[in-house]
């Protein structure tokens, strides 16, 4: 960013902070949206978080209002708006992230490249421009569900990762089923750029990985490669509900679907939307306030 970097600060709840961590595009109408960071300033008050929004140049009233709209709990609170030293705030906000261990998976940044467990499947996902480093409950929960599937003896040959973020979940699935082909897509072009960079930084067979910018599953590659026997969709509850018919249609009979980005209180509504598309709930992982659902598409009875 330039020397004219500004910060908007508002209090928020823990649930609001976690929802923002899963949001793929909180400012869909902005050409140059603020960079968001959430933090827990006092561990003795786990429900009281802060939202920081960094912008290049002094934020307009419209930008401030858009940031404030993200945290309804602060609707009547005047935000703090101040000039700050210019930095790459997305990378800075994630630079201190500790490695995570989820089942057999170990995800780290370059800051922790010297202490890697020998028994782990390892991914180097640098802090950067896209969501999905493994540090949010939803991403970690998806890794746990993939690990569980493999331990149960599941086999998959055609995989789709809808809303891939950094590519991590697609990479994890490909490591479990190395002969499988995978399609990873995201509505955000930056995410696809980041996924390409991360694929180069990890032992990923690029000949088995296709990438595309797509809204949901609306892309020719989905139509060409379907049906899939494993689909991962780590998005948000409402988009998952809206996409239920199209996502379910990409699955083969008997195929497996992992759904994430939904709070525990939203799990029944999301599962219900997919049951109406001929799917059944096969497993659930609850990770903090977030649910990861594993569903299976019913086989047609002849």
mmCIF file of C-alpha atoms in Angstrom:
data_model
loop_
_atom_site.group_PDB
_atom_site.id
_atom_site.type_symbol
_atom_site.label_atom_id
_atom_site.label_comp_id
_atom_site.label_asym_id
_atom_site.label_seq_id
_atom_site.Cartn_x
_atom_site.Cartn_y
_atom_site.Cartn_z
ATOM 1 C CA UNK A 1 0.000 0.000 0.000
ATOM 2 C CA UNK A 2 0.994 3.645 -0.331
ATOM 3 C CA UNK A 3 2.010 5.954 2.517
ATOM 4 C CA UNK A 4 -1.641 6.953 2.831
ATOM 5 C CA UNK A 5 -2.914 3.839 4.595
ATOM 6 C CA UNK A 6 -5.855 4.155 6.978
ATOM 7 C CA UNK A 7 -7.486 1.883 9.515
ATOM 8 C CA UNK A 8 -11.132 1.615 10.602
ATOM 9 C CA UNK A 9 -11.626 -0.113 13.970
ATOM 10 C CA UNK A 10 -14.882 -1.400 15.432
ATOM 11 C CA UNK A 11 -15.743 -3.840 18.201
ATOM 12 C CA UNK A 12 -17.444 -7.061 17.174
ATOM 13 C CA UNK A 13 -18.535 -10.365 18.644
ATOM 14 C CA UNK A 14 -16.593 -13.608 18.271
ATOM 15 C CA UNK A 15 -19.295 -15.047 16.017
ATOM 16 C CA UNK A 16 -19.158 -11.979 13.764
ATOM 17 C CA UNK A 17 -15.370 -12.293 13.577
ATOM 18 C CA UNK A 18 -15.548 -15.975 12.647
ATOM 19 C CA UNK A 19 -18.224 -15.318 10.026
ATOM 20 C CA UNK A 20 -16.023 -12.653 8.440
ATOM 21 C CA UNK A 21 -13.116 -15.098 8.356
ATOM 22 C CA UNK A 22 -15.261 -17.372 6.169
ATOM 23 C CA UNK A 23 -16.644 -14.631 3.929
ATOM 24 C CA UNK A 24 -15.295 -14.921 0.396
ATOM 25 C CA UNK A 25 -16.334 -11.446 -0.774
ATOM 26 C CA UNK A 26 -17.644 -9.104 1.956
ATOM 27 C CA UNK A 27 -17.520 -6.076 -0.393
ATOM 28 C CA UNK A 28 -18.853 -7.375 -3.736
ATOM 29 C CA UNK A 29 -19.530 -3.917 -5.210
ATOM 30 C CA UNK A 30 -16.143 -2.334 -4.406
ATOM 31 C CA UNK A 31 -13.297 -2.232 -6.917
ATOM 32 C CA UNK A 32 -10.685 -1.679 -4.172
ATOM 33 C CA UNK A 33 -12.215 -3.034 -0.953
ATOM 34 C CA UNK A 34 -10.615 -2.665 2.478
ATOM 35 C CA UNK A 35 -8.472 -5.492 3.842
ATOM 36 C CA UNK A 36 -10.091 -7.022 6.931
ATOM 37 C CA UNK A 37 -8.437 -8.358 10.055
ATOM 38 C CA UNK A 38 -10.115 -9.610 13.238
ATOM 39 C CA UNK A 39 -8.420 -10.117 16.580
ATOM 40 C CA UNK A 40 -9.118 -11.080 20.161
ATOM 41 C CA UNK A 41 -7.508 -8.288 22.228
ATOM 42 C CA UNK A 42 -8.180 -9.823 25.655
ATOM 43 C CA UNK A 43 -8.211 -13.606 26.154
ATOM 44 C CA UNK A 44 -10.106 -13.156 29.420
ATOM 45 C CA UNK A 45 -13.020 -11.749 27.370
ATOM 46 C CA UNK A 46 -13.365 -14.341 24.596
ATOM 47 C CA UNK A 47 -16.625 -12.903 23.218
ATOM 48 C CA UNK A 48 -15.219 -9.386 22.698
ATOM 49 C CA UNK A 49 -13.283 -9.053 19.425
ATOM 50 C CA UNK A 50 -12.151 -6.215 17.183
ATOM 51 C CA UNK A 51 -12.591 -5.682 13.461
ATOM 52 C CA UNK A 52 -9.870 -3.745 11.661
ATOM 53 C CA UNK A 53 -10.354 -2.615 8.063
ATOM 54 C CA UNK A 54 -7.317 -1.223 6.222
ATOM 55 C CA UNK A 55 -7.710 0.986 3.164
ATOM 56 C CA UNK A 56 -5.354 2.685 0.757
ATOM 57 C CA UNK A 57 -6.176 6.356 1.130
ATOM 58 C CA UNK A 58 -8.551 7.984 3.571
ATOM 59 C CA UNK A 59 -11.786 5.950 3.612
ATOM 60 C CA UNK A 60 -14.957 7.582 2.367
ATOM 61 C CA UNK A 61 -18.151 7.719 4.384
ATOM 62 C CA UNK A 62 -19.518 4.985 2.122
ATOM 63 C CA UNK A 63 -16.547 2.713 2.887
ATOM 64 C CA UNK A 64 -16.892 3.310 6.627
ATOM 65 C CA UNK A 65 -20.600 2.527 6.436
ATOM 66 C CA UNK A 66 -19.909 -0.667 4.471
ATOM 67 C CA UNK A 67 -17.427 -1.835 7.111
ATOM 68 C CA UNK A 68 -19.823 -1.001 9.927
ATOM 69 C CA UNK A 69 -22.589 -2.967 8.209
ATOM 70 C CA UNK A 70 -20.472 -6.125 8.567
ATOM 71 C CA UNK A 71 -20.818 -6.044 12.368
ATOM 72 C CA UNK A 72 -24.440 -5.404 13.408
ATOM 73 C CA UNK A 73 -23.469 -5.481 17.092
ATOM 74 C CA UNK A 74 -21.567 -2.203 16.537
ATOM 75 C CA UNK A 75 -24.342 -0.447 14.617
ATOM 76 C CA UNK A 76 -24.552 2.397 17.153
ATOM 77 C CA UNK A 77 -20.840 2.692 17.897
ATOM 78 C CA UNK A 78 -18.705 5.368 16.268
ATOM 79 C CA UNK A 79 -15.772 3.707 14.479
ATOM 80 C CA UNK A 80 -12.200 4.774 15.088
ATOM 81 C CA UNK A 81 -10.659 5.983 11.819
ATOM 82 C CA UNK A 82 -6.922 6.732 11.822
ATOM 83 C CA UNK A 83 -3.921 6.959 9.520
ATOM 84 C CA UNK A 84 -1.348 4.155 9.929
ATOM 85 C CA UNK A 85 2.068 3.275 8.568
ATOM 86 C CA UNK A 86 1.841 1.662 5.137
ATOM 87 C CA UNK A 87 2.200 -2.149 5.099
ATOM 88 C CA UNK A 88 0.846 -5.224 3.346
ATOM 89 C CA UNK A 89 -1.950 -5.748 5.861
ATOM 90 C CA UNK A 90 -3.243 -9.082 4.569
ATOM 91 C CA UNK A 91 0.140 -10.736 4.977
ATOM 92 C CA UNK A 92 0.891 -8.906 8.224
ATOM 93 C CA UNK A 93 -2.382 -10.025 9.791
ATOM 94 C CA UNK A 94 -1.511 -13.685 9.169
ATOM 95 C CA UNK A 95 2.281 -13.623 9.505
ATOM 96 C CA UNK A 96 2.313 -14.896 13.070
ATOM 97 C CA UNK A 97 0.052 -17.864 12.434
ATOM 98 C CA UNK A 98 1.092 -21.044 14.174
ATOM 99 C CA UNK A 99 1.096 -24.343 12.251
ATOM 100 C CA UNK A 100 -2.069 -26.408 12.476
ATOM 101 C CA UNK A 101 -2.475 -30.182 12.790
ATOM 102 C CA UNK A 102 -5.726 -31.731 11.595
ATOM 103 C CA UNK A 103 -5.692 -35.506 11.427
ATOM 104 C CA UNK A 104 -2.718 -36.504 9.273
ATOM 105 C CA UNK A 105 -2.386 -32.984 7.855
ATOM 106 C CA UNK A 106 0.134 -30.363 8.962
ATOM 107 C CA UNK A 107 -0.135 -26.866 7.478
ATOM 108 C CA UNK A 108 2.576 -24.273 8.034
ATOM 109 C CA UNK A 109 3.987 -20.988 6.774
ATOM 110 C CA UNK A 110 7.668 -20.383 6.036
ATOM 111 C CA UNK A 111 8.136 -19.140 9.596
ATOM 112 C CA UNK A 112 7.694 -22.731 10.827
ATOM 113 C CA UNK A 113 9.364 -24.683 8.027
ATOM 114 C CA UNK A 114 12.092 -26.079 10.295
ATOM 115 C CA UNK A 115 9.889 -28.084 12.665
ATOM 116 C CA UNK A 116 7.774 -30.466 10.597
ATOM 117 C CA UNK A 117 6.456 -33.791 12.011
ATOM 118 C CA UNK A 118 7.762 -36.851 10.180
ATOM 119 C CA UNK A 119 4.395 -38.625 10.301
ATOM 120 C CA UNK A 120 2.384 -35.815 8.708
ATOM 121 C CA UNK A 121 1.117 -34.941 5.248
ATOM 122 C CA UNK A 122 2.596 -31.459 4.977
ATOM 123 C CA UNK A 123 1.445 -28.355 3.102
ATOM 124 C CA UNK A 124 3.216 -25.024 2.915
ATOM 125 C CA UNK A 125 0.495 -22.369 2.659
ATOM 126 C CA UNK A 126 1.955 -18.913 3.068
ATOM 127 C CA UNK A 127 -0.024 -16.122 4.684
ATOM 128 C CA UNK A 128 -1.283 -14.022 1.834
ATOM 129 C CA UNK A 129 -4.154 -12.769 -0.256
ATOM 130 C CA UNK A 130 -6.813 -15.481 0.071
ATOM 131 C CA UNK A 131 -8.798 -17.214 2.799
ATOM 132 C CA UNK A 132 -8.042 -20.840 3.609
ATOM 133 C CA UNK A 133 -4.673 -21.223 5.324
ATOM 134 C CA UNK A 134 -6.154 -23.904 7.576
ATOM 135 C CA UNK A 135 -6.443 -21.685 10.625
ATOM 136 C CA UNK A 136 -10.186 -21.186 10.614
ATOM 137 C CA UNK A 137 -12.456 -23.777 12.225
ATOM 138 C CA UNK A 138 -14.189 -24.526 8.921
ATOM 139 C CA UNK A 139 -10.999 -25.263 6.965
ATOM 140 C CA UNK A 140 -9.531 -27.304 9.808
ATOM 141 C CA UNK A 141 -12.805 -29.202 10.127
ATOM 142 C CA UNK A 142 -12.787 -30.034 6.416
ATOM 143 C CA UNK A 143 -9.254 -31.413 6.744
ATOM 144 C CA UNK A 144 -10.444 -33.545 9.660
ATOM 145 C CA UNK A 145 -13.390 -34.831 7.610
ATOM 146 C CA UNK A 146 -11.159 -35.704 4.651
ATOM 147 C CA UNK A 147 -8.825 -37.578 6.997
ATOM 148 C CA UNK A 148 -11.800 -39.453 8.446
ATOM 149 C CA UNK A 149 -13.050 -40.406 4.972
ATOM 150 C CA UNK A 150 -9.687 -41.899 4.086
ATOM 151 C CA UNK A 151 -9.499 -43.842 7.343
ATOM 152 C CA UNK A 152 -12.929 -45.276 6.579
ATOM 153 C CA UNK A 153 -11.570 -46.676 3.322
ATOM 154 C CA UNK A 154 -13.218 -44.236 0.915
ATOM 155 C CA UNK A 155 -11.910 -44.072 -2.659
ATOM 156 C CA UNK A 156 -12.336 -41.112 -4.969
ATOM 157 C CA UNK A 157 -11.348 -40.494 -8.563
ATOM 158 C CA UNK A 158 -12.962 -37.151 -9.492
ATOM 159 C CA UNK A 159 -12.913 -34.317 -6.953
ATOM 160 C CA UNK A 160 -14.269 -30.757 -6.986
ATOM 161 C CA UNK A 161 -13.412 -27.986 -4.506
ATOM 162 C CA UNK A 162 -16.013 -25.215 -4.729
ATOM 163 C CA UNK A 163 -14.744 -21.944 -3.234
ATOM 164 C CA UNK A 164 -11.178 -23.189 -2.987
ATOM 165 C CA UNK A 165 -9.565 -20.107 -1.402
ATOM 166 C CA UNK A 166 -5.901 -21.106 -1.236
ATOM 167 C CA UNK A 167 -6.350 -24.545 -2.821
ATOM 168 C CA UNK A 168 -5.558 -26.303 0.459
ATOM 169 C CA UNK A 169 -8.590 -28.596 0.557
ATOM 170 C CA UNK A 170 -8.130 -29.651 -3.058
ATOM 171 C CA UNK A 171 -4.461 -30.386 -2.337
ATOM 172 C CA UNK A 172 -5.366 -32.401 0.767
ATOM 173 C CA UNK A 173 -7.872 -34.526 -1.176
ATOM 174 C CA UNK A 174 -5.355 -35.104 -3.965
ATOM 175 C CA UNK A 175 -2.785 -36.290 -1.427
ATOM 176 C CA UNK A 176 -5.252 -38.847 -0.071
ATOM 177 C CA UNK A 177 -6.255 -40.118 -3.515
ATOM 178 C CA UNK A 178 -3.158 -39.481 -5.684
ATOM 179 C CA UNK A 179 -4.684 -40.992 -8.838
ATOM 180 C CA UNK A 180 -7.708 -38.690 -8.677
ATOM 181 C CA UNK A 181 -8.282 -35.644 -10.851
ATOM 182 C CA UNK A 182 -9.433 -32.435 -9.145
ATOM 183 C CA UNK A 183 -11.163 -29.219 -10.161
ATOM 184 C CA UNK A 184 -10.694 -26.222 -7.853
ATOM 185 C CA UNK A 185 -12.720 -23.059 -8.444
ATOM 186 C CA UNK A 186 -13.455 -19.777 -6.713
ATOM 187 C CA UNK A 187 -15.519 -16.689 -7.438
ATOM 188 C CA UNK A 188 -12.445 -14.554 -6.648
ATOM 189 C CA UNK A 189 -9.750 -14.445 -9.365
ATOM 190 C CA UNK A 190 -7.130 -13.668 -6.705
ATOM 191 C CA UNK A 191 -7.891 -17.002 -5.041
ATOM 192 C CA UNK A 192 -7.132 -18.845 -8.261
ATOM 193 C CA UNK A 193 -3.840 -16.955 -8.616
ATOM 194 C CA UNK A 194 -2.969 -17.884 -5.028
ATOM 195 C CA UNK A 195 -3.956 -21.512 -5.626
ATOM 196 C CA UNK A 196 -1.606 -21.655 -8.624
ATOM 197 C CA UNK A 197 1.231 -20.255 -6.487
ATOM 198 C CA UNK A 198 0.503 -22.728 -3.695
ATOM 199 C CA UNK A 199 0.330 -25.649 -6.140
ATOM 200 C CA UNK A 200 3.834 -24.727 -7.296
ATOM 201 C CA UNK A 201 5.044 -24.518 -3.680
ATOM 202 C CA UNK A 202 3.741 -27.997 -2.791
ATOM 203 C CA UNK A 203 4.106 -31.470 -4.328
ATOM 204 C CA UNK A 204 0.959 -31.179 -6.445
ATOM 205 C CA UNK A 205 0.584 -33.012 -9.758
ATOM 206 C CA UNK A 206 -0.567 -30.103 -11.899
ATOM 207 C CA UNK A 207 -1.587 -32.465 -14.699
ATOM 208 C CA UNK A 208 -4.356 -33.723 -12.402
ATOM 209 C CA UNK A 209 -5.530 -30.285 -11.195
ATOM 210 C CA UNK A 210 -7.778 -27.917 -13.162
ATOM 211 C CA UNK A 211 -8.401 -24.355 -11.947
ATOM 212 C CA UNK A 212 -11.075 -21.842 -12.913
ATOM 213 C CA UNK A 213 -12.833 -18.692 -11.764
ATOM 214 C CA UNK A 214 -16.479 -19.641 -11.299
ATOM 215 C CA UNK A 215 -19.557 -18.560 -9.429
ATOM 216 C CA UNK A 216 -20.641 -21.713 -7.641
ATOM 217 C CA UNK A 217 -20.486 -24.538 -10.190
ATOM 218 C CA UNK A 218 -21.442 -22.387 -13.176
ATOM 219 C CA UNK A 219 -18.519 -23.170 -15.483
ATOM 220 C CA UNK A 220 -17.960 -25.330 -18.541
ATOM 221 C CA UNK A 221 -15.386 -27.428 -16.647
ATOM 222 C CA UNK A 222 -18.045 -28.607 -14.208
ATOM 223 C CA UNK A 223 -20.257 -29.634 -17.091
ATOM 224 C CA UNK A 224 -17.363 -31.360 -18.877
ATOM 225 C CA UNK A 225 -15.923 -33.202 -15.853
ATOM 226 C CA UNK A 226 -19.084 -34.127 -13.917
ATOM 227 C CA UNK A 227 -20.150 -36.295 -12.324
ATOM 228 C CA UNK A 228 -17.801 -35.989 -9.330
ATOM 229 C CA UNK A 229 -17.598 -38.607 -6.609
ATOM 230 C CA UNK A 230 -16.329 -36.082 -4.020
ATOM 231 C CA UNK A 231 -17.291 -32.404 -3.783
ATOM 232 C CA UNK A 232 -16.010 -30.042 -1.085
ATOM 233 C CA UNK A 233 -17.838 -26.724 -0.612
ATOM 234 C CA UNK A 234 -16.483 -24.520 2.180
ATOM 235 C CA UNK A 235 -18.452 -21.330 1.599
ATOM 236 C CA UNK A 236 -21.245 -19.883 3.790
ATOM 237 C CA UNK A 237 -24.647 -21.190 4.813
ATOM 238 C CA UNK A 238 -26.896 -19.070 2.581
ATOM 239 C CA UNK A 239 -24.883 -19.595 -0.628
ATOM 240 C CA UNK A 240 -24.745 -23.322 0.146
ATOM 241 C CA UNK A 241 -28.530 -23.412 0.428
ATOM 242 C CA UNK A 242 -28.976 -21.452 -2.802
ATOM 243 C CA UNK A 243 -26.475 -23.672 -4.625
ATOM 244 C CA UNK A 244 -27.940 -26.960 -3.369
ATOM 245 C CA UNK A 245 -29.631 -27.959 -6.656
ATOM 246 C CA UNK A 246 -26.602 -27.175 -8.828
ATOM 247 C CA UNK A 247 -24.000 -28.663 -6.474
ATOM 248 C CA UNK A 248 -26.035 -31.832 -5.949
ATOM 249 C CA UNK A 249 -26.434 -32.184 -9.710
ATOM 250 C CA UNK A 250 -22.651 -32.389 -10.156
ATOM 251 C CA UNK A 251 -22.411 -35.417 -7.844
ATOM 252 C CA UNK A 252 -22.491 -38.991 -9.023
ATOM 253 C CA UNK A 253 -24.977 -41.372 -7.394
ATOM 254 C CA UNK A 254 -23.395 -42.529 -4.140
ATOM 255 C CA UNK A 255 -21.034 -39.542 -4.226
ATOM 256 C CA UNK A 256 -19.819 -37.723 -1.130
ATOM 257 C CA UNK A 257 -20.290 -34.029 -0.355
ATOM 258 C CA UNK A 258 -18.483 -32.067 2.378
ATOM 259 C CA UNK A 259 -20.219 -28.824 3.345
ATOM 260 C CA UNK A 260 -18.664 -26.151 5.570
ATOM 261 C CA UNK A 261 -18.762 -22.465 6.379
ATOM 262 C CA UNK A 262 -21.924 -22.858 8.447
ATOM 263 C CA UNK A 263 -22.562 -22.287 12.127
ATOM 264 C CA UNK A 264 -23.954 -25.081 14.296
ATOM 265 C CA UNK A 265 -27.259 -23.188 14.365
ATOM 266 C CA UNK A 266 -27.382 -23.254 10.538
ATOM 267 C CA UNK A 267 -26.591 -26.944 10.073
ATOM 268 C CA UNK A 268 -30.196 -28.186 9.990
ATOM 269 C CA UNK A 269 -31.222 -25.672 7.316
ATOM 270 C CA UNK A 270 -28.234 -26.485 5.119
ATOM 271 C CA UNK A 271 -28.668 -30.251 5.510
ATOM 272 C CA UNK A 272 -32.372 -29.868 4.730
ATOM 273 C CA UNK A 273 -31.645 -28.089 1.457
ATOM 274 C CA UNK A 274 -29.491 -31.005 0.298
ATOM 275 C CA UNK A 275 -31.898 -33.657 1.544
ATOM 276 C CA UNK A 276 -34.439 -32.137 -0.821
ATOM 277 C CA UNK A 277 -31.931 -32.841 -3.613
ATOM 278 C CA UNK A 278 -31.769 -36.554 -2.821
ATOM 279 C CA UNK A 279 -28.925 -36.542 -0.303
ATOM 280 C CA UNK A 280 -28.611 -37.937 3.210
ATOM 281 C CA UNK A 281 -26.531 -36.771 6.163
ATOM 282 C CA UNK A 282 -23.779 -39.330 6.809
ATOM 283 C CA UNK A 283 -21.499 -37.602 9.329
ATOM 284 C CA UNK A 284 -20.948 -34.324 11.200
ATOM 285 C CA UNK A 285 -17.926 -32.710 12.827
ATOM 286 C CA UNK A 286 -18.472 -29.785 15.174
ATOM 287 C CA UNK A 287 -15.419 -27.556 15.479
ATOM 288 C CA UNK A 288 -16.080 -24.678 17.845
ATOM 289 C CA UNK A 289 -19.293 -22.959 16.750
ATOM 290 C CA UNK A 290 -18.983 -24.373 13.235
ATOM 291 C CA UNK A 291 -20.346 -27.564 11.678
ATOM 292 C CA UNK A 292 -18.837 -29.614 8.874
ATOM 293 C CA UNK A 293 -21.406 -31.871 7.207
ATOM 294 C CA UNK A 294 -20.675 -34.971 5.178
ATOM 295 C CA UNK A 295 -23.562 -35.997 2.947
ATOM 296 C CA UNK A 296 -24.070 -38.770 0.413
ATOM 297 C CA UNK A 297 -26.160 -38.760 -2.736
ATOM 298 C CA UNK A 298 -28.680 -41.548 -2.728
ATOM 299 C CA UNK A 299 -28.369 -44.179 -5.440
ATOM 300 C CA UNK A 300 -31.312 -44.529 -7.752
ATOM 301 C CA UNK A 301 -33.345 -47.680 -7.271
ATOM 302 C CA UNK A 302 -34.021 -49.383 -10.586
#
